[in-house]
C-alpha positions as a LaTeX table, in Angstrom:
\begin{tabular}{lrrr}
\hline
Residue & $x$ (\AA) & $y$ (\AA) & $z$ (\AA) \\
\hline
Met1 & $-86.54$ & 140.86 & $-79.76$ \\
Gly2 & $-86.40$ & 140.48 & $-76.03$ \\
Pro3 & $-88.71$ & 142.03 & $-73.47$ \\
Ser4 & $-88.28$ & 145.74 & $-72.99$ \\
Gly5 & $-87.32$ & 147.29 & $-69.68$ \\
Pro6 & $-89.65$ & 149.20 & $-67.38$ \\
Arg7 & $-90.47$ & 152.78 & $-68.31$ \\
Thr8 & $-88.56$ & 155.54 & $-66.59$ \\
Gly9 & $-90.63$ & 158.54 & $-67.59$ \\
Gly10 & $-94.11$ & 158.89 & $-66.02$ \\
Arg11 & $-96.13$ & 156.05 & $-64.58$ \\
Ser12 & $-96.48$ & 152.86 & $-66.59$ \\
Pro13 & $-99.95$ & 151.40 & $-67.08$ \\
Gly14 & $-100.73$ & 149.21 & $-64.09$ \\
Ala15 & $-98.31$ & 151.06 & $-61.78$ \\
Ala16 & $-99.23$ & 151.70 & $-58.18$ \\
Ala17 & $-98.64$ & 154.98 & $-56.38$ \\
Asp18 & $-95.42$ & 153.63 & $-54.85$ \\
Gly19 & $-94.02$ & 152.70 & $-58.29$ \\
Gly20 & $-94.83$ & 149.00 & $-58.13$ \\
Leu21 & $-96.50$ & 147.22 & $-61.04$ \\
Thr22 & $-99.53$ & 144.97 & $-61.06$ \\
Thr23 & $-99.22$ & 141.35 & $-62.11$ \\
Gly24 & $-100.93$ & 142.09 & $-65.40$ \\
Ala25 & $-98.51$ & 144.92 & $-66.19$ \\
Val26 & $-95.48$ & 142.75 & $-65.38$ \\
Ala27 & $-96.86$ & 139.93 & $-67.52$ \\
Arg28 & $-97.15$ & 142.30 & $-70.49$ \\
Leu29 & $-93.69$ & 143.70 & $-69.81$ \\
Leu30 & $-92.00$ & 140.29 & $-69.80$ \\
Gly31 & $-94.25$ & 138.50 & $-72.28$ \\
Val32 & $-95.23$ & 135.88 & $-69.69$ \\
Ala33 & $-98.75$ & 134.74 & $-68.87$ \\
Pro34 & $-100.14$ & 136.15 & $-65.58$ \\
Thr35 & $-101.00$ & 132.60 & $-64.49$ \\
Thr36 & $-97.31$ & 131.69 & $-64.81$ \\
Leu37 & $-96.29$ & 134.56 & $-62.52$ \\
Arg38 & $-98.89$ & 133.57 & $-59.94$ \\
Ser39 & $-97.74$ & 129.95 & $-60.13$ \\
Trp40 & $-94.10$ & 130.91 & $-59.60$ \\
Asp41 & $-95.12$ & 133.03 & $-56.62$ \\
Arg42 & $-97.29$ & 130.33 & $-55.08$ \\
Arg43 & $-95.01$ & 127.35 & $-55.71$ \\
Tyr44 & $-91.51$ & 128.75 & $-55.48$ \\
Gly45 & $-91.71$ & 132.09 & $-53.68$ \\
Ile46 & $-90.68$ & 134.14 & $-56.74$ \\
Gly47 & $-93.18$ & 136.87 & $-55.96$ \\
Pro48 & $-93.53$ & 140.54 & $-55.03$ \\
Ala49 & $-91.97$ & 141.70 & $-51.81$ \\
Ala50 & $-94.83$ & 144.14 & $-51.19$ \\
Arg51 & $-98.58$ & 143.55 & $-51.34$ \\
Glu52 & $-101.06$ & 146.39 & $-51.27$ \\
Asp53 & $-103.70$ & 146.00 & $-48.53$ \\
Gly54 & $-102.03$ & 142.72 & $-47.68$ \\
Arg55 & $-103.58$ & 141.06 & $-50.77$ \\
His56 & $-102.85$ & 142.71 & $-54.13$ \\
Arg57 & $-99.43$ & 142.11 & $-55.67$ \\
Arg58 & $-97.22$ & 145.09 & $-56.48$ \\
Trp59 & $-93.95$ & 144.18 & $-58.19$ \\
Thr60 & $-90.89$ & 146.39 & $-57.62$ \\
Gly61 & $-87.82$ & 146.73 & $-59.82$ \\
Ala62 & $-85.98$ & 144.10 & $-57.76$ \\
Asp63 & $-88.92$ & 141.72 & $-58.07$ \\
Ile64 & $-88.95$ & 142.16 & $-61.86$ \\
Ala65 & $-85.19$ & 141.56 & $-62.04$ \\
Ala66 & $-85.73$ & 138.25 & $-60.24$ \\
Leu67 & $-88.45$ & 137.35 & $-62.75$ \\
Arg68 & $-86.11$ & 138.14 & $-65.63$ \\
Asn69 & $-83.56$ & 135.73 & $-64.17$ \\
Met70 & $-86.29$ & 133.13 & $-63.72$ \\
Cys71 & $-87.32$ & 133.47 & $-67.39$ \\
Arg72 & $-83.71$ & 133.28 & $-68.54$ \\
Leu73 & $-82.90$ & 130.15 & $-66.56$ \\
Thr74 & $-86.05$ & 128.22 & $-67.46$ \\
Ser75 & $-85.55$ & 129.13 & $-71.11$ \\
Ala76 & $-81.96$ & 127.86 & $-70.89$ \\
Gly77 & $-83.22$ & 124.45 & $-69.81$ \\
Leu78 & $-83.53$ & 124.45 & $-66.01$ \\
Pro79 & $-86.75$ & 123.12 & $-64.44$ \\
Pro80 & $-88.73$ & 125.90 & $-62.75$ \\
Ala81 & $-88.07$ & 124.59 & $-59.22$ \\
Glu82 & $-84.30$ & 124.51 & $-59.78$ \\
Ala83 & $-84.33$ & 127.91 & $-61.47$ \\
Ala84 & $-86.27$ & 129.39 & $-58.55$ \\
Arg85 & $-83.74$ & 128.04 & $-56.04$ \\
Ala86 & $-80.93$ & 129.65 & $-58.04$ \\
Val87 & $-82.76$ & 132.99 & $-58.24$ \\
Leu88 & $-83.50$ & 133.03 & $-54.51$ \\
Ala89 & $-79.88$ & 132.14 & $-53.75$ \\
Gly90 & $-78.70$ & 135.37 & $-55.33$ \\
Pro91 & $-76.92$ & 136.64 & $-58.46$ \\
Arg92 & $-73.90$ & 134.34 & $-58.14$ \\
Ala93 & $-76.15$ & 131.30 & $-58.43$ \\
Thr94 & $-78.15$ & 132.40 & $-61.48$ \\
Ala95 & $-75.68$ & 131.68 & $-64.26$ \\
Ala96 & $-77.19$ & 129.76 & $-67.16$ \\
Pro97 & $-76.52$ & 126.00 & $-67.06$ \\
Glu98 & $-73.44$ & 124.69 & $-68.82$ \\
Pro99 & $-73.91$ & 123.05 & $-72.22$ \\
Gly100 & $-74.76$ & 119.39 & $-71.81$ \\
Arg101 & $-76.43$ & 119.79 & $-68.44$ \\
Thr102 & $-79.67$ & 117.82 & $-68.47$ \\
Ser103 & $-82.13$ & 118.00 & $-65.62$ \\
Arg104 & $-85.86$ & 117.55 & $-65.88$ \\
Gly105 & $-88.79$ & 118.51 & $-63.73$ \\
Leu106 & $-92.08$ & 116.67 & $-63.27$ \\
Gly107 & $-94.73$ & 117.40 & $-65.84$ \\
Glu108 & $-92.35$ & 118.77 & $-68.49$ \\
Pro109 & $-92.63$ & 117.72 & $-72.14$ \\
Pro110 & $-90.90$ & 114.36 & $-72.75$ \\
Leu111 & $-87.89$ & 115.49 & $-74.75$ \\
Gly112 & $-85.49$ & 112.57 & $-74.16$ \\
Ser113 & $-81.89$ & 113.48 & $-74.91$ \\
Ala114 & $-82.62$ & 116.64 & $-76.91$ \\
Arg115 & $-80.52$ & 119.72 & $-76.34$ \\
Arg116 & $-81.24$ & 121.92 & $-73.34$ \\
Glu117 & $-82.35$ & 124.64 & $-75.75$ \\
Cys118 & $-85.10$ & 122.30 & $-76.90$ \\
Arg119 & $-86.42$ & 121.99 & $-73.36$ \\
Gly120 & $-86.28$ & 125.75 & $-72.97$ \\
Leu121 & $-88.13$ & 126.27 & $-76.25$ \\
Ala122 & $-90.87$ & 123.83 & $-75.24$ \\
Arg123 & $-91.26$ & 125.49 & $-71.83$ \\
Ala124 & $-91.49$ & 128.94 & $-73.42$ \\
Ala125 & $-94.15$ & 127.61 & $-75.79$ \\
Leu126 & $-96.18$ & 126.07 & $-72.96$ \\
Arg127 & $-96.35$ & 129.42 & $-71.19$ \\
Leu128 & $-97.04$ & 131.24 & $-74.51$ \\
Asp129 & $-93.87$ & 133.30 & $-74.07$ \\
Ala130 & $-93.40$ & 134.62 & $-77.62$ \\
Pro131 & $-90.39$ & 136.94 & $-76.96$ \\
Val132 & $-88.37$ & 134.13 & $-75.38$ \\
Met133 & $-89.24$ & 131.76 & $-78.22$ \\
Glu134 & $-87.95$ & 134.29 & $-80.75$ \\
Glu135 & $-84.71$ & 134.77 & $-78.80$ \\
Leu136 & $-84.11$ & 131.03 & $-78.43$ \\
Leu137 & $-84.79$ & 130.28 & $-82.10$ \\
Thr138 & $-82.41$ & 133.03 & $-83.19$ \\
Glu139 & $-79.73$ & 131.77 & $-80.80$ \\
Val140 & $-79.89$ & 128.12 & $-81.85$ \\
Leu141 & $-79.80$ & 129.01 & $-85.55$ \\
Asp142 & $-76.73$ & 131.17 & $-84.98$ \\
Arg143 & $-75.03$ & 128.62 & $-82.71$ \\
Tyr144 & $-75.67$ & 125.31 & $-84.44$ \\
Gly145 & $-76.63$ & 126.15 & $-88.01$ \\
Leu146 & $-79.92$ & 125.31 & $-89.64$ \\
Pro147 & $-79.80$ & 121.51 & $-90.06$ \\
Ala148 & $-78.69$ & 120.87 & $-86.46$ \\
Ala149 & $-81.06$ & 123.50 & $-85.06$ \\
Trp150 & $-83.93$ & 121.90 & $-86.96$ \\
Asp151 & $-83.11$ & 118.26 & $-86.13$ \\
Glu152 & $-82.01$ & 118.71 & $-82.52$ \\
Val153 & $-84.07$ & 121.64 & $-81.22$ \\
Met154 & $-87.07$ & 122.59 & $-83.37$ \\
Val155 & $-88.36$ & 119.14 & $-84.32$ \\
Pro156 & $-88.08$ & 117.61 & $-80.81$ \\
Ala157 & $-89.80$ & 120.67 & $-79.31$ \\
Leu158 & $-92.62$ & 120.46 & $-81.86$ \\
His159 & $-93.02$ & 116.74 & $-81.19$ \\
Ala160 & $-93.04$ & 117.26 & $-77.43$ \\
Val161 & $-95.69$ & 119.95 & $-77.62$ \\
Gly162 & $-97.69$ & 117.79 & $-80.02$ \\
Arg163 & $-97.57$ & 114.85 & $-77.60$ \\
Arg164 & $-98.68$ & 117.13 & $-74.77$ \\
Trp165 & $-101.63$ & 118.26 & $-76.90$ \\
Glu166 & $-102.57$ & 114.69 & $-77.89$ \\
Ser167 & $-102.52$ & 113.53 & $-74.27$ \\
Ala168 & $-104.59$ & 116.47 & $-73.02$ \\
Gly169 & $-107.29$ & 116.71 & $-75.69$ \\
Glu170 & $-107.65$ & 120.23 & $-77.06$ \\
Arg171 & $-106.01$ & 121.98 & $-74.11$ \\
Tyr172 & $-102.66$ & 122.73 & $-75.74$ \\
Ile173 & $-103.55$ & 123.27 & $-79.37$ \\
Glu174 & $-102.85$ & 127.00 & $-79.00$ \\
Val175 & $-99.33$ & 126.12 & $-77.82$ \\
Glu176 & $-98.63$ & 124.05 & $-80.92$ \\
His177 & $-99.97$ & 126.77 & $-83.21$ \\
Leu178 & $-97.88$ & 129.50 & $-81.56$ \\
Leu179 & $-94.68$ & 127.44 & $-81.62$ \\
Ser180 & $-95.24$ & 126.47 & $-85.28$ \\
Trp181 & $-95.77$ & 130.12 & $-86.21$ \\
His182 & $-92.51$ & 131.22 & $-84.58$ \\
Val183 & $-90.51$ & 128.32 & $-86.04$ \\
Ser184 & $-91.87$ & 129.23 & $-89.48$ \\
Gly185 & $-90.90$ & 132.86 & $-88.97$ \\
Ala186 & $-87.38$ & 131.91 & $-87.88$ \\
Leu187 & $-86.94$ & 129.71 & $-90.95$ \\
Arg188 & $-88.15$ & 132.42 & $-93.31$ \\
Gly189 & $-85.70$ & 134.83 & $-91.74$ \\
Val190 & $-82.71$ & 132.71 & $-92.82$ \\
Ser191 & $-80.72$ & 134.40 & $-95.58$ \\
Ala192 & $-78.15$ & 133.09 & $-98.04$ \\
Ala193 & $-74.79$ & 132.47 & $-96.40$ \\
Arg194 & $-72.94$ & 132.10 & $-99.70$ \\
Pro195 & $-73.34$ & 133.32 & $-103.30$ \\
Pro196 & $-75.46$ & 131.30 & $-105.73$ \\
Val197 & $-73.83$ & 128.09 & $-106.93$ \\
Pro198 & $-73.11$ & 128.45 & $-110.69$ \\
Gly199 & $-75.09$ & 125.98 & $-112.77$ \\
Ala200 & $-76.99$ & 124.56 & $-109.80$ \\
Gly201 & $-80.28$ & 122.91 & $-110.68$ \\
Leu202 & $-83.61$ & 124.23 & $-109.47$ \\
Ser203 & $-85.65$ & 122.35 & $-106.86$ \\
Leu204 & $-89.44$ & 122.70 & $-106.57$ \\
Leu205 & $-90.87$ & 122.01 & $-103.10$ \\
Ala206 & $-94.57$ & 121.30 & $-102.56$ \\
Cys207 & $-96.90$ & 119.48 & $-100.22$ \\
Ala208 & $-99.09$ & 116.77 & $-101.71$ \\
Pro209 & $-102.69$ & 117.80 & $-102.44$ \\
Gly210 & $-104.64$ & 117.81 & $-99.17$ \\
Glu211 & $-101.47$ & 118.14 & $-97.09$ \\
Thr212 & $-101.21$ & 121.23 & $-94.86$ \\
His213 & $-98.03$ & 120.56 & $-92.84$ \\
Thr214 & $-95.28$ & 122.75 & $-94.34$ \\
Leu215 & $-92.61$ & 123.27 & $-91.67$ \\
Ala216 & $-90.28$ & 120.51 & $-92.84$ \\
Leu217 & $-90.38$ & 121.87 & $-96.40$ \\
Glu218 & $-89.76$ & 125.37 & $-95.03$ \\
Ala219 & $-86.66$ & 124.06 & $-93.28$ \\
Leu220 & $-85.46$ & 122.46 & $-96.52$ \\
Ala221 & $-86.14$ & 125.63 & $-98.51$ \\
Ala222 & $-84.25$ & 127.73 & $-95.98$ \\
Thr223 & $-81.26$ & 125.37 & $-95.99$ \\
Leu224 & $-81.09$ & 125.27 & $-99.79$ \\
Thr225 & $-81.24$ & 129.08 & $-99.86$ \\
Gln226 & $-78.47$ & 129.26 & $-97.25$ \\
His227 & $-76.29$ & 127.02 & $-99.46$ \\
Gly228 & $-76.85$ & 129.17 & $-102.54$ \\
Leu229 & $-79.03$ & 126.55 & $-104.26$ \\
Pro230 & $-82.08$ & 127.78 & $-106.21$ \\
Val231 & $-85.47$ & 126.74 & $-104.87$ \\
Arg232 & $-89.17$ & 127.46 & $-105.37$ \\
Met233 & $-91.38$ & 126.78 & $-102.37$ \\
Phe234 & $-95.10$ & 126.27 & $-103.14$ \\
Gly235 & $-96.26$ & 125.31 & $-99.65$ \\
Ala236 & $-99.41$ & 123.51 & $-98.60$ \\
Ala237 & $-101.93$ & 121.50 & $-100.59$ \\
Leu238 & $-100.83$ & 122.44 & $-104.11$ \\
Pro239 & $-103.23$ & 120.96 & $-106.71$ \\
Val240 & $-101.50$ & 118.48 & $-108.98$ \\
Glu241 & $-102.44$ & 120.42 & $-112.12$ \\
Ala242 & $-100.78$ & 123.55 & $-110.71$ \\
Leu243 & $-97.66$ & 121.57 & $-109.82$ \\
Glu244 & $-97.45$ & 120.13 & $-113.32$ \\
Glu245 & $-97.71$ & 123.62 & $-114.81$ \\
Ala246 & $-94.99$ & 124.91 & $-112.44$ \\
Val247 & $-92.69$ & 122.10 & $-113.62$ \\
Arg248 & $-93.26$ & 122.96 & $-117.27$ \\
Arg249 & $-92.68$ & 126.67 & $-116.69$ \\
Thr250 & $-89.55$ & 126.44 & $-114.53$ \\
Gly251 & $-87.78$ & 123.27 & $-115.76$ \\
Pro252 & $-86.54$ & 122.00 & $-112.38$ \\
Asp253 & $-84.00$ & 119.23 & $-111.84$ \\
Ala254 & $-86.00$ & 117.99 & $-108.85$ \\
Val255 & $-89.49$ & 118.08 & $-107.38$ \\
Val256 & $-89.76$ & 117.39 & $-103.65$ \\
Leu257 & $-93.16$ & 116.10 & $-102.50$ \\
Trp258 & $-93.97$ & 116.20 & $-98.77$ \\
Ala259 & $-96.61$ & 113.95 & $-97.20$ \\
Gln260 & $-97.24$ & 113.94 & $-93.48$ \\
Ser261 & $-99.81$ & 111.12 & $-93.58$ \\
Arg262 & $-100.30$ & 107.97 & $-95.63$ \\
Asp263 & $-103.60$ & 109.38 & $-96.87$ \\
Thr264 & $-101.83$ & 112.12 & $-98.83$ \\
Ala265 & $-98.83$ & 110.05 & $-100.00$ \\
Ser266 & $-100.04$ & 109.02 & $-103.44$ \\
His267 & $-98.03$ & 106.80 & $-105.81$ \\
Ala268 & $-100.13$ & 108.11 & $-108.69$ \\
Leu269 & $-99.16$ & 111.68 & $-107.80$ \\
Ala270 & $-95.44$ & 110.87 & $-107.77$ \\
Ala271 & $-95.70$ & 109.08 & $-111.12$ \\
Arg272 & $-97.69$ & 111.89 & $-112.68$ \\
Val273 & $-95.21$ & 114.57 & $-111.59$ \\
Gly274 & $-92.24$ & 112.47 & $-112.66$ \\
Ala275 & $-93.72$ & 112.10 & $-116.16$ \\
Val276 & $-93.94$ & 115.85 & $-116.84$ \\
Glu277 & $-91.49$ & 116.88 & $-119.56$ \\
Trp278 & $-89.88$ & 120.25 & $-120.08$ \\
Gly279 & $-87.26$ & 121.78 & $-122.36$ \\
Val280 & $-86.85$ & 122.22 & $-126.11$ \\
Arg281 & $-87.96$ & 119.58 & $-128.58$ \\
Gly282 & $-85.29$ & 116.94 & $-129.06$ \\
Ala283 & $-83.81$ & 117.60 & $-125.61$ \\
Arg284 & $-86.78$ & 117.06 & $-123.35$ \\
Arg285 & $-86.11$ & 116.36 & $-119.69$ \\
Arg286 & $-88.05$ & 115.15 & $-116.68$ \\
Pro287 & $-87.52$ & 116.07 & $-113.03$ \\
Val288 & $-86.29$ & 113.63 & $-110.43$ \\
Val289 & $-89.02$ & 113.19 & $-107.81$ \\
Phe290 & $-88.05$ & 113.14 & $-104.13$ \\
Thr291 & $-90.66$ & 111.80 & $-101.69$ \\
Val292 & $-90.17$ & 113.11 & $-98.16$ \\
Gly293 & $-92.16$ & 112.93 & $-94.96$ \\
Pro294 & $-93.53$ & 110.14 & $-92.74$ \\
Gly295 & $-96.44$ & 109.50 & $-95.09$ \\
Trp296 & $-94.08$ & 107.82 & $-97.57$ \\
Ala297 & $-92.40$ & 105.56 & $-94.99$ \\
Gly298 & $-92.28$ & 101.96 & $-96.20$ \\
Arg299 & $-94.08$ & 102.75 & $-99.46$ \\
Gln300 & $-91.66$ & 104.62 & $-101.68$ \\
Pro301 & $-92.97$ & 104.94 & $-105.26$ \\
Pro302 & $-90.78$ & 103.31 & $-107.95$ \\
Gly303 & $-88.30$ & 105.65 & $-109.58$ \\
Thr304 & $-88.34$ & 108.20 & $-106.77$ \\
Arg305 & $-85.70$ & 109.08 & $-104.18$ \\
His306 & $-86.38$ & 109.11 & $-100.47$ \\
Pro307 & $-83.69$ & 110.99 & $-98.48$ \\
His308 & $-83.49$ & 110.51 & $-94.73$ \\
Gly309 & $-83.42$ & 113.79 & $-92.87$ \\
Leu310 & $-82.73$ & 117.39 & $-93.78$ \\
Ala311 & $-78.97$ & 117.15 & $-94.33$ \\
Asp312 & $-79.38$ & 114.07 & $-96.55$ \\
Ala313 & $-81.99$ & 115.85 & $-98.68$ \\
Val314 & $-79.78$ & 118.92 & $-99.13$ \\
Asp315 & $-76.78$ & 116.79 & $-100.12$ \\
Ala316 & $-78.85$ & 114.81 & $-102.62$ \\
Leu317 & $-80.35$ & 117.91 & $-104.23$ \\
Ala318 & $-76.95$ & 119.66 & $-104.42$ \\
Thr319 & $-75.40$ & 116.61 & $-106.08$ \\
Leu320 & $-78.30$ & 116.31 & $-108.53$ \\
Gly321 & $-77.93$ & 119.93 & $-109.60$ \\
Ala322 & $-74.23$ & 119.45 & $-110.25$ \\
Arg323 & $-74.75$ & 116.75 & $-112.89$ \\
\hline
\end{tabular}
């Protein structure tokens, strides 16, 4: 959902006698941090035309319309300075940038050649702009489909924010948490785009014990669901005994084990899961174990499969189920 418009009946909280709004009220209205509004005013001149007593900001309807354009352009990928110049130049200059346009401002997350939507998503995260993040995530999923949206927008944005946090100590950890939460919500909102595939095998998805990073598995679960392939997602840090019991109870064709770090990527775990048998006596079967995530890089356990990327994993699991 996008930001709602200003109220027309009565005086909104934070409104001045002349109908203008305080900075705090505008920040709540647009879902933008007050510090961001003050920065745009100070650096680029995107500020209120009127100031009460010569000091206190009072934002009019025209001022708020300019801010909406500023939010839209920065979220579409323009650096704040360039977006501000377009806003100040008037309505004819505030069209969103064409696809493929790549311009960067100083101090932005290092996103390389990622899509412009990725830069917009990272900027929205840095200013804790939840409504814009939701809009962007919905748009990229609709426009590019889940695998491309994950690989080209969500993952690079998460990496960029993570690098910003690592380079600045604990300053941006709230940014990473907020972005992760909204990405997770967008993935869980994906629904099946086609009917269930007849005879498709079941895939169990779980993080290794001690592993708490689930977003990549959530993306895989959402993509399998979208393709009509059955899946059970068990999430973070599933104890190995519980995973073994889930295999026996559900009889999956595949078990996908995610490990973010080498500390949680255990060869013994993969072997133990791959040895679990299910089915009737005389026709016992074992699941194929897929090891995914950077923790397994360069140390793939014998007898397991190690797909590269989301699309590769989906193709491999779909083919396995069709045996």
